[in-house]
Structure formats: structure tokens, C-alpha cells
mmCIF file of C-alpha atoms and ligand atoms in Angstrom:
data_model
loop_
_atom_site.group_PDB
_atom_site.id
_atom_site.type_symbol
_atom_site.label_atom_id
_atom_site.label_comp_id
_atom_site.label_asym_id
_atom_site.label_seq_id
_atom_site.Cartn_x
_atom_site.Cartn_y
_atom_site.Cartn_z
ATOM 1 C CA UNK A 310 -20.409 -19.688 -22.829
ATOM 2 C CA UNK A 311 -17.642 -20.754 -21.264
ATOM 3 C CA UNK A 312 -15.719 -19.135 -19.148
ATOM 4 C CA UNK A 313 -12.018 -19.136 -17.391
ATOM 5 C CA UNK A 314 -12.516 -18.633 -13.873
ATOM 6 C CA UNK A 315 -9.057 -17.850 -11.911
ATOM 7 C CA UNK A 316 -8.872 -16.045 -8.242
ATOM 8 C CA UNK A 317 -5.812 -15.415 -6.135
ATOM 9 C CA UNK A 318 -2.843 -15.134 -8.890
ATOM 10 C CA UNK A 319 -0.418 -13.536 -5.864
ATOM 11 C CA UNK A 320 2.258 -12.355 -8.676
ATOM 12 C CA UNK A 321 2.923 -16.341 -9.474
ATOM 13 C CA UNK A 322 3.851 -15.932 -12.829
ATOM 14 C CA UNK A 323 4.498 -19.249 -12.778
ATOM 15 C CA UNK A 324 1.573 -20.683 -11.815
ATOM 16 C CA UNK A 325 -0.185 -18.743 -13.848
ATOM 17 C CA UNK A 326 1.710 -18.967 -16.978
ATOM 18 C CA UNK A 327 0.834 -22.704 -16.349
ATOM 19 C CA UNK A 328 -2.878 -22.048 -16.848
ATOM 20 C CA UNK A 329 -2.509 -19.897 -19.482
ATOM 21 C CA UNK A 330 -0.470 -22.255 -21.317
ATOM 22 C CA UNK A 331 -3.131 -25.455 -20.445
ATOM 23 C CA UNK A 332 -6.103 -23.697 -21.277
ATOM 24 C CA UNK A 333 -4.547 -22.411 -25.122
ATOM 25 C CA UNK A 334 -5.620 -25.725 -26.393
ATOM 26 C CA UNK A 335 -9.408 -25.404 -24.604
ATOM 27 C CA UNK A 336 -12.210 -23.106 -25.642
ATOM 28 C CA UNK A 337 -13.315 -20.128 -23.178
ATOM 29 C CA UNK A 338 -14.913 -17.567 -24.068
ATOM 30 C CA UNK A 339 -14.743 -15.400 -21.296
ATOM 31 C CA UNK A 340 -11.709 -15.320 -18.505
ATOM 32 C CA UNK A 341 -13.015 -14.084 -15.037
ATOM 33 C CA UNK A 342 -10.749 -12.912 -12.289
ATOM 34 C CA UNK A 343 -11.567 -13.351 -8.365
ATOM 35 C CA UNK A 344 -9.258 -11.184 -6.780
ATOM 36 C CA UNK A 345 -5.734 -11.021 -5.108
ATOM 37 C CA UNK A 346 -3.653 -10.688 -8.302
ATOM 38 C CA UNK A 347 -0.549 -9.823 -6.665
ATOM 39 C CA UNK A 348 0.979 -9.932 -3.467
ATOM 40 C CA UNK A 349 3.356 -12.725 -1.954
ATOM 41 C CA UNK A 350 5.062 -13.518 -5.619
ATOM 42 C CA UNK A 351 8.001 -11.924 -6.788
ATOM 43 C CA UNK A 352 6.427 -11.350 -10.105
ATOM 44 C CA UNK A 353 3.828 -8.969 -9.716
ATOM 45 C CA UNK A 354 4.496 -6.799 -12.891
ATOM 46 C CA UNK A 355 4.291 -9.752 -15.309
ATOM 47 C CA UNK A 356 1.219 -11.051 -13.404
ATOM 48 C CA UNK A 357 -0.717 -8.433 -14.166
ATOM 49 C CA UNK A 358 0.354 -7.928 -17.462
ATOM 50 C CA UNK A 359 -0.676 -11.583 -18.486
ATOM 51 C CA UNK A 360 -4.062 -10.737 -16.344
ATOM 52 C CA UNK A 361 -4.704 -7.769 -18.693
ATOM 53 C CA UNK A 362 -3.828 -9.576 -22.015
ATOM 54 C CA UNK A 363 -6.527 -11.820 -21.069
ATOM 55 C CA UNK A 364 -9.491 -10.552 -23.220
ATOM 56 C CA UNK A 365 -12.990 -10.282 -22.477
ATOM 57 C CA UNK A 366 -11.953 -9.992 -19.124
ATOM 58 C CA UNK A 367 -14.148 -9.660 -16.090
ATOM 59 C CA UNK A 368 -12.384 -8.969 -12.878
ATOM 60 C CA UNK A 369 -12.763 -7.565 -9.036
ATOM 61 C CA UNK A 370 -10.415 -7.142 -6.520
ATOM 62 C CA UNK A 371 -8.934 -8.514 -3.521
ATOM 63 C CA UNK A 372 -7.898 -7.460 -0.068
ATOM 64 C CA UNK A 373 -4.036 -7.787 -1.188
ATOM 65 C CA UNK A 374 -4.564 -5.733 -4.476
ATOM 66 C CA UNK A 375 -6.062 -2.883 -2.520
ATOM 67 C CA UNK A 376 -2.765 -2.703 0.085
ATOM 68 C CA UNK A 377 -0.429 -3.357 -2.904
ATOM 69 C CA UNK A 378 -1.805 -0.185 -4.766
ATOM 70 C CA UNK A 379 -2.356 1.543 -1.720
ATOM 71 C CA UNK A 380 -6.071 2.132 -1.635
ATOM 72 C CA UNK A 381 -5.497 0.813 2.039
ATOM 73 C CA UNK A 382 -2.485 0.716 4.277
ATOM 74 C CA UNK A 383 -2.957 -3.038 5.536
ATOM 75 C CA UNK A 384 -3.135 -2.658 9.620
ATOM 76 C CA UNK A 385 -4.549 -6.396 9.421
ATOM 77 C CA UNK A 386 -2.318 -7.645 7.595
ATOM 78 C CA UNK A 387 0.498 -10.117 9.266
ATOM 79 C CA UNK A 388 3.992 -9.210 9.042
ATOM 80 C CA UNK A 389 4.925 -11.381 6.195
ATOM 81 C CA UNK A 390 2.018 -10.497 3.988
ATOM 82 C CA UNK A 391 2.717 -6.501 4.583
ATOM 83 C CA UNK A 392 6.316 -6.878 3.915
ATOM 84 C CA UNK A 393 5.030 -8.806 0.285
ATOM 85 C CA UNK A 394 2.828 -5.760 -0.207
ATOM 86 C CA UNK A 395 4.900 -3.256 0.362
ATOM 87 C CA UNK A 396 7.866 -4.698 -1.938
ATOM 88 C CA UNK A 397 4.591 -4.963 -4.423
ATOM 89 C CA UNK A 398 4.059 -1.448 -4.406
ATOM 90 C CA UNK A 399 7.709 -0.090 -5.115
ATOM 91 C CA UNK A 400 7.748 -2.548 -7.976
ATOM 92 C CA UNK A 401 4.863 -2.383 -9.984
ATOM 93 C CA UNK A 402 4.551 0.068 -12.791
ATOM 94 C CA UNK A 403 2.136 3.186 -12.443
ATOM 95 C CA UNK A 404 0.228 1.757 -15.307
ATOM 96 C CA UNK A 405 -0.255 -1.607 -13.360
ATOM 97 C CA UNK A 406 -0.579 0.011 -10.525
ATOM 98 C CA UNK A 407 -3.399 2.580 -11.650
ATOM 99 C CA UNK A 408 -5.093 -0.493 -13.580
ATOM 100 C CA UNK A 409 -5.129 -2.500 -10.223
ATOM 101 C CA UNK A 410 -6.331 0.376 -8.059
ATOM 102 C CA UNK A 411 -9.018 1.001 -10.027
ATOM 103 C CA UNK A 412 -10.196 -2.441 -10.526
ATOM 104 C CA UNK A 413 -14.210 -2.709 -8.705
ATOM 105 C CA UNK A 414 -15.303 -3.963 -5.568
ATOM 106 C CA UNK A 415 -16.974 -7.047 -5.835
ATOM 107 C CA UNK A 416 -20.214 -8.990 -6.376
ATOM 108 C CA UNK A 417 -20.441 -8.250 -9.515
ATOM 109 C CA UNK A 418 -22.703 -10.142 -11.779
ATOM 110 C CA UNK A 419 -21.324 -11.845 -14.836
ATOM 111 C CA UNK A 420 -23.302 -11.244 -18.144
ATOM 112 C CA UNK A 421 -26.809 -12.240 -15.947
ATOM 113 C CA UNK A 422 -25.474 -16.214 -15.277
ATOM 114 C CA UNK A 423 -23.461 -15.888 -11.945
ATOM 115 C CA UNK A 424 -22.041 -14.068 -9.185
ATOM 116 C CA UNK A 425 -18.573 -12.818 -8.132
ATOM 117 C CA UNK A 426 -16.732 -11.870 -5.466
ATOM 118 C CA UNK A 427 -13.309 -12.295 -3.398
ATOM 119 C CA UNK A 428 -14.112 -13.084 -0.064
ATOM 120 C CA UNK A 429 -18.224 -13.171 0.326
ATOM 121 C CA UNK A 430 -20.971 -11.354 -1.638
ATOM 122 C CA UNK A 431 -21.854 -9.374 1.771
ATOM 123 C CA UNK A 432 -17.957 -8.350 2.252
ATOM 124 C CA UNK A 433 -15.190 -8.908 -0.233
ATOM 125 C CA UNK A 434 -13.083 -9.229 2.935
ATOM 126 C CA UNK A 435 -14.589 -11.918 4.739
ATOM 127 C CA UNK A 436 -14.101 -15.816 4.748
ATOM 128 C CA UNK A 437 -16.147 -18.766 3.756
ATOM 129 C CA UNK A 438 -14.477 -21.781 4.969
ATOM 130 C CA UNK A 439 -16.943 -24.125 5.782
ATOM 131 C CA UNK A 440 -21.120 -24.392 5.842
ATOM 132 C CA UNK A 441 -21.612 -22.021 8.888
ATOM 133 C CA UNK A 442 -20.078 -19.313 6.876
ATOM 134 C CA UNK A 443 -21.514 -20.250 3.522
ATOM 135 C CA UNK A 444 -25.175 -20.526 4.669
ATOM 136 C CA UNK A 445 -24.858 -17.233 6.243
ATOM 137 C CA UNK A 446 -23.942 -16.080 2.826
ATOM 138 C CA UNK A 447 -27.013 -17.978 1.477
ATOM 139 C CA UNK A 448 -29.434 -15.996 3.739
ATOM 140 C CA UNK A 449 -28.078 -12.879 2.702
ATOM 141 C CA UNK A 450 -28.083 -12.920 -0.830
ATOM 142 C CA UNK A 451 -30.129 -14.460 -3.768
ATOM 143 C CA UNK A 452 -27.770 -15.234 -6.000
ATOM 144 C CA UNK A 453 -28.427 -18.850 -7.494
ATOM 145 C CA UNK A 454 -24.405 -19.344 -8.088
ATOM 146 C CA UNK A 455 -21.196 -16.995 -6.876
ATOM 147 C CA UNK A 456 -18.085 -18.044 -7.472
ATOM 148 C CA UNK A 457 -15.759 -16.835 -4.532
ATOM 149 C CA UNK A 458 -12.126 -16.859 -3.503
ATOM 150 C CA UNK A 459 -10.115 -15.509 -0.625
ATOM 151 C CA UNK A 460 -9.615 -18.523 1.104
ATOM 152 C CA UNK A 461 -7.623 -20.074 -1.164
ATOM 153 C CA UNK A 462 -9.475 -23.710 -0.713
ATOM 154 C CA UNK A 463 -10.988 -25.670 -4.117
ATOM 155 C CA UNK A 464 -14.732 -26.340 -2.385
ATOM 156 C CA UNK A 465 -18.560 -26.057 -3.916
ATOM 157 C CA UNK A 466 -21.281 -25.722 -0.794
ATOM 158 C CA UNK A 467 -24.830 -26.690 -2.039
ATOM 159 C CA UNK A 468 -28.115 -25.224 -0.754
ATOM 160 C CA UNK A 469 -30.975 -27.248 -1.566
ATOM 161 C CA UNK A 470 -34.292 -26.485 0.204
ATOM 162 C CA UNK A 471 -33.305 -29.080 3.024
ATOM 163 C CA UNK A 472 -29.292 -29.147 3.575
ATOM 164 C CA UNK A 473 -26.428 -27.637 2.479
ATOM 165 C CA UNK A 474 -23.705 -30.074 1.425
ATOM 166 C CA UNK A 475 -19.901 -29.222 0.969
ATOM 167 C CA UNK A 476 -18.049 -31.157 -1.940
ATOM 168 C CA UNK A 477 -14.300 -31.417 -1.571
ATOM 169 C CA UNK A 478 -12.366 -31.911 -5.091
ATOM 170 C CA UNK A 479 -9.383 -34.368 -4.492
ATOM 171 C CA UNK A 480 -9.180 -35.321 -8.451
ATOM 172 C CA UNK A 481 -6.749 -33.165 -10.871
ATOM 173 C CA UNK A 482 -9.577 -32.230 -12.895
ATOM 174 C CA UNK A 483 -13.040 -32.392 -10.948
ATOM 175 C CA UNK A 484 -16.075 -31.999 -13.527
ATOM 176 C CA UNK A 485 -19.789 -31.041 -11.162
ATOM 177 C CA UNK A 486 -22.746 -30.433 -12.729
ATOM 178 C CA UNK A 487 -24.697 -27.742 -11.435
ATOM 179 C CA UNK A 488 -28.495 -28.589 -10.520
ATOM 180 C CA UNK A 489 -31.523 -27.052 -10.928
ATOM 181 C CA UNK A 490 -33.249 -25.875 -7.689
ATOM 182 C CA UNK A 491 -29.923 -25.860 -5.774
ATOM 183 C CA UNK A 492 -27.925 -22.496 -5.000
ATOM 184 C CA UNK A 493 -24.315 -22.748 -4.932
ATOM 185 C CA UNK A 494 -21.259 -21.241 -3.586
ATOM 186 C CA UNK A 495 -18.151 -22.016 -5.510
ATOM 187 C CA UNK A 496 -14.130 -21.596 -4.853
ATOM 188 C CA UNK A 497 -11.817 -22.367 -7.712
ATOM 189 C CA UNK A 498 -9.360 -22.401 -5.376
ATOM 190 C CA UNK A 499 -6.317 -20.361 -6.070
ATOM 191 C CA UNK A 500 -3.395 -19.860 -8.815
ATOM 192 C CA UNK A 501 -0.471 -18.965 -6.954
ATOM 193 C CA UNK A 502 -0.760 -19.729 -3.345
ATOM 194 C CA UNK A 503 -3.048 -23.091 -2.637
ATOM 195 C CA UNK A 504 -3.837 -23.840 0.886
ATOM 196 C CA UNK A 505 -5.526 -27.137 0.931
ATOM 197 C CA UNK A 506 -2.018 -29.249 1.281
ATOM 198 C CA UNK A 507 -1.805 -29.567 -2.550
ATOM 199 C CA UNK A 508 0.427 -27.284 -4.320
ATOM 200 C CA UNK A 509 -0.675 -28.096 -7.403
ATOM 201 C CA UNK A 510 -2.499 -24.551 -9.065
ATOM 202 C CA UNK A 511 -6.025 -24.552 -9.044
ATOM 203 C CA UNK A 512 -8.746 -23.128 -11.477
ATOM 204 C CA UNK A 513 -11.951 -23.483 -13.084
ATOM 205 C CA UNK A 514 -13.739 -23.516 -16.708
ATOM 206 C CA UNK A 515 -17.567 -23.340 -16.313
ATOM 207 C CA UNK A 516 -19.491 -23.738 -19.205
ATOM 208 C CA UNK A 517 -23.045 -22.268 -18.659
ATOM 209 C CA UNK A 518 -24.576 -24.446 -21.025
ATOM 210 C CA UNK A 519 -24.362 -27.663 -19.700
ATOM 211 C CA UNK A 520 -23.779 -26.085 -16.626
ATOM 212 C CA UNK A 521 -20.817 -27.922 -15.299
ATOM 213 C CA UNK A 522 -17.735 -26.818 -12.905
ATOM 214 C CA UNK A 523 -14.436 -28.604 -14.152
ATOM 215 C CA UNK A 524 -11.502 -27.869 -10.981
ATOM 216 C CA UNK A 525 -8.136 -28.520 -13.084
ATOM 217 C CA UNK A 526 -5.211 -28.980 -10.641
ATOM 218 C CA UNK A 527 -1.932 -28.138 -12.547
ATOM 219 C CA UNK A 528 1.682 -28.449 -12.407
ATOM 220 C CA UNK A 529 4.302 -25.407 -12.679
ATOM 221 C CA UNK A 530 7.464 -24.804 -12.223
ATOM 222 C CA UNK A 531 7.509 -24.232 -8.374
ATOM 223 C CA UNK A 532 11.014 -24.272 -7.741
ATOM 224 C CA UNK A 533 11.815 -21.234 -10.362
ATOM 225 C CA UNK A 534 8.815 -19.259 -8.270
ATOM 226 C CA UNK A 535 10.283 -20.248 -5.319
ATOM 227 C CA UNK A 536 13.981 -19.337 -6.344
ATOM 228 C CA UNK A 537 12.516 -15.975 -7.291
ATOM 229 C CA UNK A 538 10.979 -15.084 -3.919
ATOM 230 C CA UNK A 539 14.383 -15.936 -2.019
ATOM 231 C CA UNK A 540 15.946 -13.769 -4.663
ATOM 232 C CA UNK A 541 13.486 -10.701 -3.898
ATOM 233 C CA UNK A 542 14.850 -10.859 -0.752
ATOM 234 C CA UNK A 543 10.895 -11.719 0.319
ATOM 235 C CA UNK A 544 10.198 -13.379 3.106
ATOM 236 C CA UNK A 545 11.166 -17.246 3.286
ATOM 237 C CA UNK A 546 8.486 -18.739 4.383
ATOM 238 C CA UNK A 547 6.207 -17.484 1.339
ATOM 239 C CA UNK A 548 8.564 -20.122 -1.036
ATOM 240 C CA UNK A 549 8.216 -22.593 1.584
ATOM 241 C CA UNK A 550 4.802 -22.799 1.718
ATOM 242 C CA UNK A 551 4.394 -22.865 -1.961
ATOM 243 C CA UNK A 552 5.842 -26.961 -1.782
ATOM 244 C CA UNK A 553 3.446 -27.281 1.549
ATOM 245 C CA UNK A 554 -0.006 -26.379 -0.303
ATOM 246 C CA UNK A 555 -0.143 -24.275 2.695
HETATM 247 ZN ZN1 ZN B 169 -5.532 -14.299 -1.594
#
């Protein structure tokens, strides 16, 4: 099987249109959503509505698609990011926004070959961003692979019975093949908001077979995303950062 792998859309229709568009001419057999579908993008309607035309589909959700549908209020949130949600809410349809409320907390365990989750497999809305984290994760779980978002940061960390190992992706399309023996923690980095200085999108098609990761880094139209955010009246700094990678 393989199978589409996306996490942290944040209402880029864009970006994700992108994607969508790239992987027409690839075979998946299964898309699989992370978390954090809207929030930050002015798009958050269409988002979803592309997320749900997706089909199979397996998806959890994320920290912004519980404040955006209201399950929680967002006291941790900063300003910006609570502004984005609350804009989110007003806009999105009650169908979206009954389908996104009721999406499931992650892990969840896709069809008995990996893990999933948004921010860690012990809380959906904690961070992994670099080994301390992700062994801690390690010695609380058993999965043998979970993919994970939340951080918005392309990286695999390997446990093997001696070290753990973190392997950065700089290429635009990153192939790893998973090995036997080794446990591994994987972020496909994300859609519509990357953070690791490259605002190029980020995904990933894992085929369960041959077991290998591919990281595709994509172009969209960033400006038109951009242009729409200013002309939400969002904050600026959510288009600025989408040029920054940051
Ligand atoms: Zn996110």
C-alpha cells in the first residue's frame, strides 16, 4: 500500500491544492491526515472540503482544529494564532465544522502498519523537536513507526538498540528506506505553514511494501495565499512567514 501522508494543512488551499495536483499523476492508495487542518490560512472552508474529497481517508486532529471548532477555547494559544482561530470559526460551515469537531484524538493505528498522531503518541499536544523528546516517546510506546506532526519540521529519528539518530531532509524529494530492527519516528513536515526556513510544502508517500519514506518539497502559489491572508484582514505576520519557512 501506499499511502499519502499530509499533516498541518492550516486552511492553505494553496499549498495544498499543490499536492493534490502533484500526487494525481502518482499511485496512493490511502491519504492519511496528521492534524491541524485549518487555522492561520484564509481558506479554511475549501481546505477541508479538498481534505474530505480525499477518499479512503484516515485522519486525527490537531491542537488548532480543536480551538477552530471550539472543542477548546485556546488559553495557550498566542495572540496571532487565537485571532486565526477565531476568524476560523465564524467562517467555516456547520458541516465542516461538525466534520472537524468530531474528527478523533490521536494515535491511531493505520490498517496494523504504523502509527499516528499530531504532536506525540503520549499527548497529541506535545512537541518532538529533537532526540531528547523523541526517545522519550520511544520509551513510552511500542510502536515500530508513527508518523507525527505538530512541529511543523520534515525529520525521521531512528532507534536502533544502541543510538538514536536524527536524519534531516534538505533534497526536494528525500526517498529513506525503513530498516528492520529500527523504530522510527517520522514528520512529513507540514502543507501550509513550514518552519524549517524552506517554504517550499512538505509531504510524504510511504509505500509499506518496500518500506520507503519519499519527503516531496513542492512549489505553490505563495503569493495568492499570502494576498489572501492580508485580504482576511488576518494577521500580517502569518503571510510573512509563509516566504520565511518560518
Ligand atoms: Zn500545526
Amino acid at each position: 500500500m501506499r499511502y499519502l501522508i499530509l499533516s498541518d494543512i492550516h486552511s492553505n488551499r494553496e499549498a495544498f491544492g499543490a499536492i493534490v495536483s502533484f500526487v494525481k499523476r502518482k499511485k496512493w492508495d490511502k491519504a492519511v491526515f496528521l492534524g491541524d487542518l485549518v487555522g492561520y490560512g484564509a481558506n479554511p472552508n475549501q481546505t477541508v472540503d479538498l481534505l474530505r474529497s480525499l477518499r479512503p481517508l484516515v485522519a486525527i486532529r490537531g491542537n488548532h482544529d480543536k480551538v477552530c471548532s471550539g472543542l477548546e477555547e485556546g488559553e495557550l494559544f498566542n495572540r496571532m494564532a487565537l485571532e486565526a482561530a477565531l476568524w476560523t470559526r465564524q467562517k467555516l460551515t456547520r458541516s465542516n465544522l461538525q466534520w472537524l469537531k468530531a474528527l478523533p484524538k490521536g494515535p491511531a493505528v493505520v490498517d496494523g502498519q504504523f502509527a499516528i498522531s499530531h504532536g506525540t503518541p503520549v499527548d497529541e499536544d506535545a512537541y518532538i523537536f529533537g532526540e531528547l523528546e523523541a526517545l522519550n516517546v520511544f520509551r513510552h510506546t511500542d510502536f515500530p513507526i508513527c508518523f507525527f506532526g505538530h512541529s511543523h519540521f520534515p525529520v525521521i529519528f531512528a532507534l536502533s538498540p544502541d543510538a538514536i539518530t536524527t536524519v534531516l531532509t534538505v533534497a526536494p524529494s528525500f526517498r529513506f528506506k525503513l530498516k528492520e530492527g529500527v523504530r522510527y519516528l517520522i514528520n512529513p513536515g507540514s502543507v501550509g505553514q513550514p518552519r524549517d526556513g524552506n517554504p517550499l510544502c512538505s509531504f510524504a508517500i510511504f509505500d509499506s511494501d518496500t518500506r520507503v519514506v519519499t519527503i516531496h518539497r513542492l512549489p505553490y502559489k505563495l503569493k495568492q495565499a499570502q494576498k489572501k491572508i492580508m485580504d482576511a484582514g488576518l494577521p500580517r505576520p502569518l503571510a510573512d512567514r509563509l516566504a520565511l519557512g518560518r
